[in-house]
Structures are given as structure tokens and as C-alpha cells.
Amino acid sequence: GSVTVICSDKTGTLTENRMQAQEFRVHHGARIQTYQGIPPRDERDENWEKFLLALALNNDVVVSDQHFVGDPTEVALMEAAVAAGLDLNVVRQLYPRVAELSFTSERGLMSTVHRKSDGRTIVLTKGAPEYVFALCEDVGLTEPESVQSMAAQGMRVLALAYREIGDQDVTQMELKNVERGLKYLGLIGLIDPPRESAAESVRLCHAACIRVAMITGDHPATARAIAHRLGITKTIKDQVISGRELAALSDDELLITTSSAAVYARMDPEQKIRIVKALQANGEVVAMTGDGVNDSPALKRADVGVAMGKGGTDVAREAAHIILLDDNFSSIVGAVREGRRIYDNIRKFVRFALSGNSGEIWTLFCAPLFGLPTPLLPIQILWINLVTDGLPGLSLAVEPEERNIMHRPPRSPRESIFARGLWQHSVWVGVLTAAVTLGSMAWAFHAGHPGWQTIAFTVLTMTQMGHVLAIRSERESIFTIGFLSNIPLLFAVLTTFILHLAVLYVPMLSAIFKTTPLSMVELLLCFVASSSVFVAVEIEKLFRRRSEQKSK
């Protein structure tokens, strides 16, 4: 509930993690053939065949029950190859994998080595375009512009390349050398649609004065397009910080940058912890998402580490404070909302308990000072503490969220629970409760009424019932939020009232609690006297609302 910045991954958290191949740019020497959608397989087109081989073989997707299981990006590549007409079982038999250079965030690409049926060896490479381009000899001058154009449409762009080594045994050469002198195959653009709920959740965060920062390994143009579509940035031209730019910043420069930046692209997991430290140094309370092993330091460092429950690693989940079962950004916002509601309800319980107990203390302490006898017996005090305080107090825990809960700034985690007038409220309500109780008791005592102690007992009980209804919101009137919006509390108040009537009018209980039955008029007078606290608290909230309107 105190979070001021949420740093979120893009893929799977802000988006549906449902990758689909949308655009293909196949390299044919000096000519580039562009396809919207998946074109059919053509065995006479050598480059398109190798392109499809790279899609199908350069991944770690597993076929389970006729479904592809694995990284969503690799699953989308496999689905594209199969949709084009490639027989997966056949190509895996014809091109068995003999070696692999795994993907790392530092390398930005992945290569697999396959032995062909004629004994020759082929290397298939996929990865971020800028990393693949650096290893190829025949990339056209316009390809970086094409990458920029596709990424600006919100696509995740991957480049593909290959190399035929010949019949040389790969095990006899250094594996890292297989990625040299690659031949460029082309680009594939994948679209991962934003979650329908993500834009509304981002809007809620902004309304709640919570900044949303998107951290992704995608191309800056892709990150910019998705961030603008979700409302994370106001304009399509807002600044995007790349991993290389962040690496070049000093710690002092990073403090300035993170105070306003909302989109970070081509980020390594290790760079997340620098972002977290910089935000915390600026006084922010940071929630950070992560799913990989390398994310665990940032998750531990963040004020609230959020791990992915569906696609995350065990290491990330162990390092985090919260695990998302659905990997959905909206669930993070829901947790913020719930955190605020729980804290509000804790304050309401503390307000009710302190006010009620201080009222009892002032009543017992001041009675002798005004020449009055002891207003309550020990068993009556016990009854008030167990029933009158207990049942309604527990019901405050299920109080629904207030209407403005996501339209106010986050509270500071260092804020005292007694801040924002809570202790002052507890003092004056306690004094008023004691004054009403002692006033009613004094009237009955001096009038010679035999039930003066019962009147004090009843007024004190009813006063707390009116108070618990009034403090259901710190600013909204009970008549605005409605008596029926918290059924358990209403039930607890009615139950307490009925039990108190039983203590007054059931002879067996009356004998135990030493009470005297009151007439209907006397009971009505007790009700009117005790309602003064309810009215006073409602007036306090009225002044608070007017003060807030004037400040705006």
C-alpha cells in the first residue's frame, strides 16, 4: 500500500505473453522479400527453407500432447514454421542438434549446431538484430531502419542467420568460433498484444500517484510503442533508456534519470538492481517484478519483490516477497489496493479500540472526582471489553475499501499509525464518551433512580456502537457509504445490542450483571444521549471534507 513506483516486465505481465508471428523479411541477396502473415513453404526457395529451419530448430520447445511447451517467443517461432508447412519430426531427424551456444542477456542471441544427413554441419542463429547484424557479412544498409520500423509498430523483432561449416567436426574447433562469418537470413516480427486490463491498471496507478516503469529486454522502439499504448508514457516521443545508455551513466546521473524515466529497454537483469537502488535513493518505495535467476538480487533489494508464479524460476520465487499466480500486472495493482484497504482497516480498529478504552478509563477515573460512585462493576467492564469492543472491532477487518482509495497518494511506510489525527480523535472521543456517560449517570443518581449504574452501563455500550458505525470511513459519511455495505459489522452491532438487552431484561443475566430493567422511555433517553458521539464524529468528517475541497 505504500508503493510509489512499480517496475514491471513487459512480456507476460503487461502483455498477454501470447506471441504470434506477424511479419517476415526474408533476405535474398540484394533483394528483401516482405511477407505479412505466414507464407507457404517453397522448397525451391533456399533462403526461405533455411529461414524456416532456423525457426524450427533454433529453440528448446518441447512437443507435449500435440502442443508446444516452452518460452512463448520460441513457441511462436515453432508455430510459424509448422504453419508454413514444415514437418517438425522430419527436420529434427534430418538435422540432429550436436552443439548449442545458449542465449544470455550479455550475448543477446542463441546458436545451435546441426549435422546434416550428408555429413556437413550447419549453424543456425537467432537473436536481437543488433547482435546478429554484428556477426553477419551481408546485411543491407536499410535493415536497421526496417528493425526500427517494425519495432515502432510494437513488434518484437528477431534476426536470423546461418553458416555452413562443411564436414569439419565441430567438436575439434572452439565452439565460440561457429558464430563467425554468418550469412543473414532475415527478420521476423512477433506481436504480443497488451493485456486488456493493463491500460486500466496503469491509469489507476497514475490516479493513485504511483509511477509505472516498464523494464524490458526488447528493442527501444518496441518498448516505446507498447508503453504509449498502455498509457505508461504520455507521448510516443517520450524518452526510453537503453541498457547501453544506462551502463554509461554514473550513479549521480542515474538518480536524475530514474526520477522521470518510465521505459527501460534492452536491459540486463543485473541492471535492474541499479535502477532499484537509484529509485530508493530518491526516496521511492519500489515494487520490482522478475522471473529469472539473475533477477533475485533486484527482487531482494526492492521494497516489494514480485516473482512470476507461472513462468518464473524457483530462485526468483524464493527471493521475492509476493508471487503472482497469474503473472498479471493487474494483480500487482490489486495487491496495492488490498494493502491500502488492510492498513485503513487496521487504523479503524485502532481508532475504535483506543477511543472506547479511553472512554472507559475517563469514566472510571473521573467519577470519584465529581463525587459519583463507581459507575461500572468489574463484570460489566469485562462484558464491554469482550462483547461490545470485540464483535464490532473484528468486523472492521472486513470493511470494504473506501471510494477514494486509489485516488490518493501512497502513505509513507515510516508514518506512525497514530498520524493524520488518529490520536487526537481517540482523545476527544474518549473524553466525550466519558462526559455523556457520567452526565447520564449523574442525572439518574441525583434523581434517586435505582438503575443509575445500569444507565451508565447502557449509555457507554450504545456510545461505542454509534462510534463504530461512524468511523467506518475517515472522511465519508455513513449515510453515503450505506449501512448495508458491511453486513458483518451491522450484524455485530445488532447482535451486541440484542445481547445487551438480554443482560437488562433476562432475569438470570440481570442477576449476574447486577442490572436493573429500564423503561422504554429510559432506554430511549440512553439511546439519544449515546448518539451524541455518532453525531460529533459525523460533524468531524464533514469539516474534513470541506477542508479537503478548499485545499483543492
XYZ file of C-alpha atoms in Angstrom:
552
model
C 0.000 0.000 0.000
C 2.996 2.355 0.338
C 4.486 1.613 -3.074
C 5.301 4.741 -5.113
C 6.931 3.076 -8.147
C 6.110 -0.261 -9.807
C 8.888 -1.548 -12.082
C 7.321 -4.178 -14.294
C 8.460 -6.550 -17.005
C 6.639 -6.192 -20.312
C 6.232 -9.700 -21.653
C 3.594 -11.703 -19.824
C 2.986 -9.057 -17.173
C 1.804 -6.078 -19.183
C 1.167 -8.180 -22.267
C -0.664 -11.465 -22.760
C 2.552 -13.451 -23.330
C 0.855 -14.868 -26.406
C 3.398 -14.291 -29.159
C 2.333 -14.502 -32.793
C 4.492 -14.130 -35.887
C 3.167 -11.208 -37.886
C 5.802 -10.051 -40.368
C 8.690 -11.746 -42.192
C 11.551 -10.104 -44.058
C 13.469 -12.787 -45.955
C 16.904 -11.944 -47.327
C 17.550 -12.952 -50.964
C 20.977 -11.482 -51.602
C 20.413 -7.920 -52.701
C 16.637 -8.317 -52.515
C 14.400 -8.405 -49.433
C 11.019 -10.125 -49.638
C 8.475 -8.939 -47.083
C 5.506 -11.059 -46.027
C 2.563 -10.031 -43.847
C 1.419 -13.284 -42.312
C 2.995 -16.685 -42.840
C 3.784 -17.593 -46.479
C 3.690 -21.281 -47.520
C 6.813 -23.395 -47.737
C 8.614 -23.409 -51.102
C 11.461 -25.942 -51.301
C 12.842 -24.150 -54.366
C 13.387 -21.020 -52.274
C 16.624 -21.939 -50.495
C 16.707 -18.896 -48.229
C 13.091 -19.349 -47.109
C 13.838 -23.003 -46.369
C 16.796 -22.049 -44.178
C 14.663 -19.330 -42.564
C 12.074 -21.945 -41.598
C 14.803 -24.315 -40.387
C 16.098 -21.583 -38.090
C 12.595 -21.047 -36.708
C 12.028 -24.757 -36.096
C 15.443 -25.920 -34.894
C 16.915 -22.956 -33.029
C 14.769 -23.316 -29.923
C 14.153 -25.527 -26.910
C 10.441 -26.096 -27.429
C 9.100 -29.489 -26.338
C 6.157 -31.200 -28.004
C 3.718 -32.499 -25.361
C 0.310 -33.959 -26.226
C 0.481 -32.319 -29.636
C 1.082 -28.942 -28.006
C 4.231 -26.858 -27.954
C 5.608 -26.161 -24.472
C 8.364 -23.651 -23.819
C 9.258 -19.981 -23.984
C 6.352 -18.096 -25.638
C 8.685 -16.472 -28.170
C 10.153 -19.808 -29.236
C 6.703 -21.393 -29.312
C 5.565 -18.643 -31.711
C 8.567 -19.318 -33.965
C 7.850 -23.042 -33.974
C 4.175 -22.451 -34.737
C 5.126 -20.194 -37.656
C 7.419 -22.856 -39.122
C 4.776 -25.571 -38.810
C 2.082 -23.274 -40.217
C 4.295 -22.671 -43.260
C 4.314 -26.424 -43.924
C 7.486 -27.645 -42.246
C 7.283 -31.187 -40.817
C 8.884 -30.905 -37.396
C 9.556 -34.613 -36.920
C 11.251 -34.885 -40.293
C 13.546 -31.871 -39.917
C 14.607 -32.905 -36.414
C 15.645 -36.298 -37.786
C 17.412 -34.786 -40.783
C 19.187 -32.111 -38.717
C 20.016 -33.512 -35.271
C 21.482 -30.979 -32.854
C 25.118 -31.630 -31.941
C 26.006 -28.438 -30.045
C 24.483 -25.248 -28.703
C 25.527 -21.796 -27.599
C 22.782 -20.803 -25.180
C 21.154 -17.400 -25.006
C 22.412 -14.949 -22.420
C 21.396 -11.354 -21.894
C 25.006 -10.300 -22.486
C 25.251 -12.079 -25.861
C 21.718 -11.312 -26.954
C 21.497 -14.363 -29.219
C 21.399 -18.155 -29.374
C 23.046 -20.551 -31.809
C 22.510 -24.244 -32.441
C 24.739 -26.554 -34.466
C 23.183 -29.370 -36.535
C 24.645 -32.296 -38.507
C 23.083 -32.751 -41.925
C 22.451 -36.140 -43.475
C 25.353 -35.598 -45.927
C 27.807 -35.132 -43.045
C 28.043 -31.366 -43.337
C 27.332 -29.036 -40.436
C 25.010 -26.010 -40.312
C 24.848 -23.276 -37.664
C 21.527 -21.540 -37.036
C 21.461 -18.291 -35.067
C 18.652 -16.076 -33.787
C 18.676 -13.065 -31.520
C 18.435 -9.310 -31.149
C 19.058 -7.710 -34.559
C 21.959 -5.520 -33.456
C 23.852 -8.547 -32.107
C 23.133 -10.733 -35.123
C 24.000 -7.939 -37.603
C 27.427 -7.635 -35.982
C 28.177 -11.269 -36.857
C 26.916 -11.181 -40.458
C 28.774 -10.133 -43.604
C 25.872 -9.352 -45.908
C 23.370 -7.201 -44.011
C 21.885 -4.432 -46.146
C 22.199 -0.826 -45.072
C 18.428 -0.481 -44.800
C 17.925 -3.361 -42.377
C 18.482 -1.307 -39.173
C 15.784 1.056 -40.437
C 13.489 -1.905 -41.051
C 14.068 -3.089 -37.491
C 13.196 0.377 -36.219
C 10.034 0.485 -38.330
C 8.807 -2.940 -37.190
C 9.622 -2.227 -33.544
C 7.767 1.098 -33.716
C 4.632 -0.920 -34.517
C 5.028 -2.755 -31.212
C 6.630 -5.891 -32.664
C 9.375 -7.862 -31.021
C 11.961 -8.215 -33.766
C 14.412 -11.099 -34.090
C 17.093 -11.559 -36.710
C 18.053 -14.960 -38.154
C 21.339 -16.077 -39.668
C 23.158 -19.279 -40.631
C 26.531 -20.692 -41.542
C 27.554 -23.903 -43.286
C 30.791 -25.160 -41.780
C 31.323 -28.093 -44.101
C 32.292 -31.551 -42.937
C 34.597 -30.240 -40.231
C 33.958 -31.801 -36.827
C 32.609 -29.049 -34.618
C 33.998 -30.729 -31.534
C 37.515 -30.156 -32.923
C 37.084 -26.377 -33.133
C 36.274 -23.895 -30.435
C 32.516 -23.642 -30.160
C 32.564 -19.857 -29.919
C 34.067 -19.672 -33.399
C 30.964 -21.097 -35.065
C 29.221 -17.722 -34.827
C 31.725 -16.009 -37.095
C 31.036 -15.170 -40.724
C 27.309 -15.784 -40.549
C 25.032 -15.251 -43.520
C 21.978 -13.120 -42.942
C 18.571 -14.788 -43.362
C 16.161 -12.002 -42.419
C 13.873 -10.649 -39.742
C 10.737 -11.890 -38.052
C 8.325 -9.573 -36.249
C 6.320 -11.000 -33.339
C 3.352 -9.288 -31.796
C 2.392 -9.762 -28.163
C -0.875 -7.893 -27.547
C -1.152 -5.870 -24.328
C -3.475 -7.280 -21.704
C -6.899 -5.698 -21.869
C -6.776 -4.883 -18.167
C -3.236 -3.461 -18.211
C -4.100 0.013 -19.549
C -6.823 0.482 -16.918
C -4.436 -0.727 -14.202
C -1.787 1.754 -15.323
C -4.410 4.516 -15.248
C -5.340 3.500 -11.694
C -1.686 3.660 -10.677
C -1.310 7.171 -12.031
C -4.512 8.232 -10.256
C -3.049 6.775 -7.040
C 0.177 8.783 -7.562
C 2.130 5.604 -8.336
C 4.643 5.727 -11.174
C 4.817 2.745 -13.528
C 8.182 1.918 -15.104
C 8.437 -0.749 -17.805
C 11.717 -2.684 -17.920
C 12.194 -4.993 -20.889
C 14.837 -6.680 -22.971
C 13.065 -5.665 -26.183
C 14.110 -3.055 -28.731
C 13.643 0.569 -27.521
C 11.146 1.285 -30.301
C 9.067 -1.761 -29.314
C 9.148 -0.721 -25.675
C 8.158 2.836 -26.592
C 5.192 1.695 -28.703
C 3.814 -0.689 -26.055
C 4.375 1.818 -23.243
C 2.493 4.509 -25.141
C -0.343 2.094 -25.950
C -0.702 1.228 -22.258
C -0.516 4.847 -21.106
C 2.817 4.452 -19.309
C 4.166 7.338 -21.408
C 2.120 10.352 -22.463
C 3.542 10.724 -25.964
C 5.189 8.365 -28.440
C 8.325 10.518 -28.273
C 8.918 10.163 -24.536
C 12.417 9.104 -23.541
C 13.394 5.441 -23.492
C 16.578 4.477 -21.634
C 18.522 1.651 -23.260
C 20.831 -0.738 -21.458
C 23.901 0.786 -23.078
C 22.825 4.295 -22.084
C 22.214 3.202 -18.516
C 25.593 1.484 -18.324
C 27.260 4.759 -19.335
C 25.541 6.766 -16.580
C 27.236 7.483 -13.275
C 25.319 6.856 -10.066
C 24.553 10.574 -9.683
C 23.352 10.821 -13.283
C 21.216 7.731 -12.791
C 19.475 9.381 -9.827
C 18.368 12.199 -12.105
C 17.381 9.862 -14.937
C 15.271 7.488 -12.825
C 13.348 10.398 -11.309
C 11.469 10.821 -14.591
C 12.183 7.836 -16.894
C 9.318 5.389 -17.371
C 10.655 2.983 -20.024
C 13.881 0.958 -19.941
C 14.743 -1.206 -22.949
C 17.433 -3.796 -23.749
C 18.069 -4.154 -20.027
C 20.166 -6.882 -18.466
C 18.785 -8.427 -15.268
C 21.849 -7.106 -13.441
C 20.903 -3.558 -14.368
C 17.607 -3.866 -12.526
C 19.324 -3.613 -9.169
C 20.953 -0.315 -10.213
C 17.534 1.031 -11.098
C 16.089 -0.126 -7.755
C 18.932 1.451 -5.766
C 18.617 4.735 -7.658
C 14.857 4.905 -7.112
C 15.245 4.123 -3.413
C 17.932 6.788 -3.126
C 15.335 9.218 -4.483
C 13.003 8.266 -1.638
C 10.757 5.965 -3.659
C 9.138 2.786 -2.333
C 9.788 0.294 -5.129
C 7.970 -2.826 -6.279
C 10.035 -4.835 -8.786
C 8.952 -7.810 -10.872
C 11.230 -10.607 -12.032
C 11.227 -14.230 -13.115
C 14.824 -15.300 -13.740
C 17.694 -16.421 -11.535
C 19.539 -13.192 -12.262
C 16.543 -11.160 -11.091
C 16.827 -12.386 -7.499
C 19.228 -9.626 -6.260
C 16.848 -6.922 -7.519
C 13.847 -8.724 -6.028
C 15.585 -8.897 -2.646
C 16.683 -5.274 -2.821
C 13.241 -3.919 -3.772
C 10.836 -2.922 -1.028
C 8.368 -5.377 -2.587
C 9.849 -8.100 -4.792
C 7.247 -9.653 -7.091
C 8.038 -13.010 -8.722
C 6.154 -14.718 -11.510
C 4.340 -17.847 -10.357
C 3.632 -19.307 -13.795
C 6.785 -18.576 -15.750
C 9.295 -17.732 -13.031
C 12.152 -19.737 -11.568
C 12.248 -21.184 -8.056
C 15.173 -18.913 -7.199
C 13.156 -15.804 -8.114
C 10.153 -17.002 -6.138
C 12.275 -17.654 -3.049
C 13.836 -14.187 -3.275
C 10.526 -12.348 -3.724
C 8.028 -11.089 -1.161
C 4.979 -11.735 -3.349
C 4.342 -14.378 -6.024
C 1.863 -13.654 -8.812
C -0.094 -16.794 -9.624
C -1.314 -15.307 -12.913
C 1.765 -13.197 -13.868
C -0.622 -10.280 -14.423
C 0.187 -6.621 -13.803
C -3.402 -6.029 -12.698
C -2.786 -8.406 -9.788
C 0.030 -6.133 -8.582
C -2.335 -3.160 -8.660
C -4.913 -5.302 -6.862
C -2.324 -6.037 -4.173
C -1.664 -2.300 -3.773
C -5.388 -1.699 -3.426
C -5.701 -4.519 -0.889
C -2.659 -3.293 1.042
C -4.235 0.140 1.369
C -7.584 -1.340 2.436
C -5.979 -3.538 5.092
C -3.977 -0.634 6.519
C -7.095 1.567 6.567
C -8.977 -1.129 8.467
C -6.141 -1.549 10.952
C -6.336 2.199 11.626
C -10.109 1.961 12.056
C -9.722 -0.866 14.570
C -7.042 1.035 16.499
C -9.217 4.166 16.419
C -12.204 2.224 17.756
C -10.241 0.345 20.430
C -8.364 3.407 21.721
C -11.428 5.628 21.762
C -13.567 3.025 23.505
C -10.977 2.107 26.102
C -10.052 5.716 26.771
C -13.763 6.451 27.275
C -13.973 3.680 29.840
C -10.813 4.894 31.605
C -12.004 8.511 31.734
C -15.390 7.354 33.045
C -13.883 5.293 35.867
C -11.207 7.898 36.677
C -13.420 10.981 36.706
C -16.458 9.611 38.541
C -14.904 9.971 42.033
C -13.627 13.454 41.137
C -17.233 14.569 40.586
C -18.481 12.891 43.751
C -20.103 9.990 41.951
C -19.958 6.313 42.938
C -18.238 3.685 40.835
C -20.082 3.743 37.504
C -19.330 0.166 36.406
C -18.856 -3.194 38.078
C -15.890 -5.398 37.073
C -18.164 -7.898 35.312
C -19.752 -5.048 33.323
C -16.321 -3.817 32.264
C -15.432 -7.366 31.193
C -18.674 -7.578 29.190
C -17.882 -4.336 27.377
C -14.322 -5.449 26.563
C -15.314 -8.893 25.322
C -18.602 -8.231 23.540
C -19.076 -4.510 22.926
C -15.477 -3.982 21.812
C -14.792 -7.462 20.437
C -17.516 -8.275 17.910
C -17.730 -4.874 16.132
C -13.964 -4.445 16.282
C -13.358 -7.731 14.480
C -15.982 -6.823 11.884
C -13.965 -3.744 10.925
C -11.424 -6.126 9.387
C -13.826 -6.869 6.510
C -14.744 -3.242 5.899
C -14.822 -2.620 2.109
C -12.325 -0.239 0.584
C -13.119 3.457 0.605
C -14.136 5.088 -2.649
C -11.031 7.262 -2.894
C -8.588 4.504 -2.005
C -6.880 4.616 -5.430
C -7.151 8.382 -5.791
C -4.818 9.418 -3.028
C -1.031 9.423 -2.656
C 0.720 6.437 -1.049
C 1.419 6.730 2.646
C 4.982 6.699 3.893
C 5.956 3.336 5.438
C 7.632 5.359 8.188
C 4.351 7.078 9.046
C 3.067 6.388 12.553
C -0.230 4.583 12.750
C -1.375 7.414 15.022
C -0.687 10.030 12.316
C -3.311 12.076 10.475
C -5.314 12.885 13.582
C -5.882 9.372 14.929
C -4.573 10.000 18.433
C -6.349 13.363 18.687
C -9.584 11.667 17.628
C -9.122 8.944 20.231
C -8.589 11.528 22.979
C -11.564 13.777 22.275
C -13.944 10.900 21.539
C -12.856 9.229 24.798
C -13.469 12.433 26.730
C -16.856 12.965 25.053
C -17.852 9.345 25.744
C -16.962 9.753 29.413
C -18.813 13.075 29.616
C -22.001 11.632 28.113
C -21.800 8.521 30.321
C -21.109 10.434 33.526
C -23.717 13.063 32.670
C -26.422 10.429 32.206
C -25.317 8.638 35.354
C -25.242 11.853 37.416
C -28.776 12.762 36.316
C -30.096 9.333 37.283
C -28.115 9.165 40.542
C -29.197 12.584 41.790
C -32.789 11.855 40.738
C -32.700 8.810 43.001
C -33.168 6.338 40.147
C -32.253 2.805 41.314
C -30.889 1.917 37.882
C -28.303 4.716 37.654
C -25.476 2.174 37.200
C -27.448 0.356 34.500
C -27.981 3.667 32.699
C -24.223 4.336 32.732
C -23.566 0.788 31.511
C -26.133 1.150 28.704
C -25.012 4.612 27.557
C -21.382 3.521 27.410
C -22.284 0.425 25.380
C -24.517 2.282 22.911
C -21.979 5.086 22.541
C -19.407 2.629 21.260
C -21.927 1.115 18.843
C -22.600 4.532 17.346
C -18.885 5.260 17.201
C -18.008 2.066 15.328
C -20.604 2.907 12.673
C -19.299 6.446 12.278
C -15.618 5.522 11.873
C -16.183 3.093 9.006
C -14.675 5.866 6.881
C -12.262 8.580 7.889
C -13.941 11.122 5.613
C -17.157 9.747 4.037
C -20.471 9.925 5.883
C -22.080 6.656 6.933
C -25.145 7.793 5.009
C -23.023 7.963 1.847
C -21.326 4.584 2.143
C -24.533 2.943 3.365
C -25.318 0.871 6.433
C -25.589 -2.309 4.359
C -22.137 -2.097 2.738
C -20.617 -4.029 5.662
C -23.159 -6.677 6.631
C -20.881 -8.412 9.226
C -20.416 -5.134 11.103
C -24.120 -4.333 11.023
C -24.814 -7.855 12.268
C -22.243 -7.423 15.066
C -23.805 -4.121 16.167
C -27.320 -5.575 16.181
C -26.122 -8.714 17.984
C -24.360 -6.622 20.627
C -27.495 -4.530 21.107
C -29.696 -7.628 21.468
C -27.245 -9.238 23.900
C -27.208 -6.038 25.941
C -30.992 -6.026 26.084
C -30.809 -9.626 27.279
C -28.466 -8.549 30.071
C -31.053 -5.935 31.085
C -34.273 -7.898 30.790
C -33.476 -11.624 31.211
C -33.680 -12.216 34.982
C -30.867 -14.763 35.132
C -28.459 -12.482 33.254
C -29.681 -9.412 35.082
C -28.800 -11.069 38.382
C -25.316 -11.934 37.161
C -24.554 -8.447 35.776
C -26.359 -6.592 38.582
C -28.530 -4.588 36.168
C -31.969 -3.053 36.555
C -34.604 -3.241 33.793
C -35.143 0.158 32.162
C -38.428 1.505 30.899
C -38.895 2.240 27.213
C -38.548 5.990 27.856
C -35.332 5.481 29.843
C -33.929 3.234 27.128
C -34.811 5.873 24.533
C -33.093 8.575 26.593
C -29.960 6.382 26.789
C -30.066 5.993 23.015
C -30.414 9.763 22.444
C -27.582 10.568 24.854
C -25.230 7.975 23.352
C -25.914 9.166 19.769
C -24.055 12.408 20.565
C -20.728 10.702 19.816
C -22.042 9.414 16.469
C -23.218 12.912 15.535
C -19.949 14.516 16.675
C -17.833 12.148 14.546
C -20.045 12.769 11.507
C -19.574 16.520 12.010
C -15.800 15.993 12.254
C -15.835 14.196 8.878
C -17.972 16.954 7.372
C -15.372 19.557 8.326
C -12.630 17.315 6.960
C -14.362 17.019 3.582
C -14.874 20.773 3.388
C -11.234 21.349 4.298
C -10.124 18.995 1.516
C -12.346 20.764 -1.014
C -10.913 24.156 -0.042
C -7.341 22.830 -0.357
C -8.090 21.712 -3.922
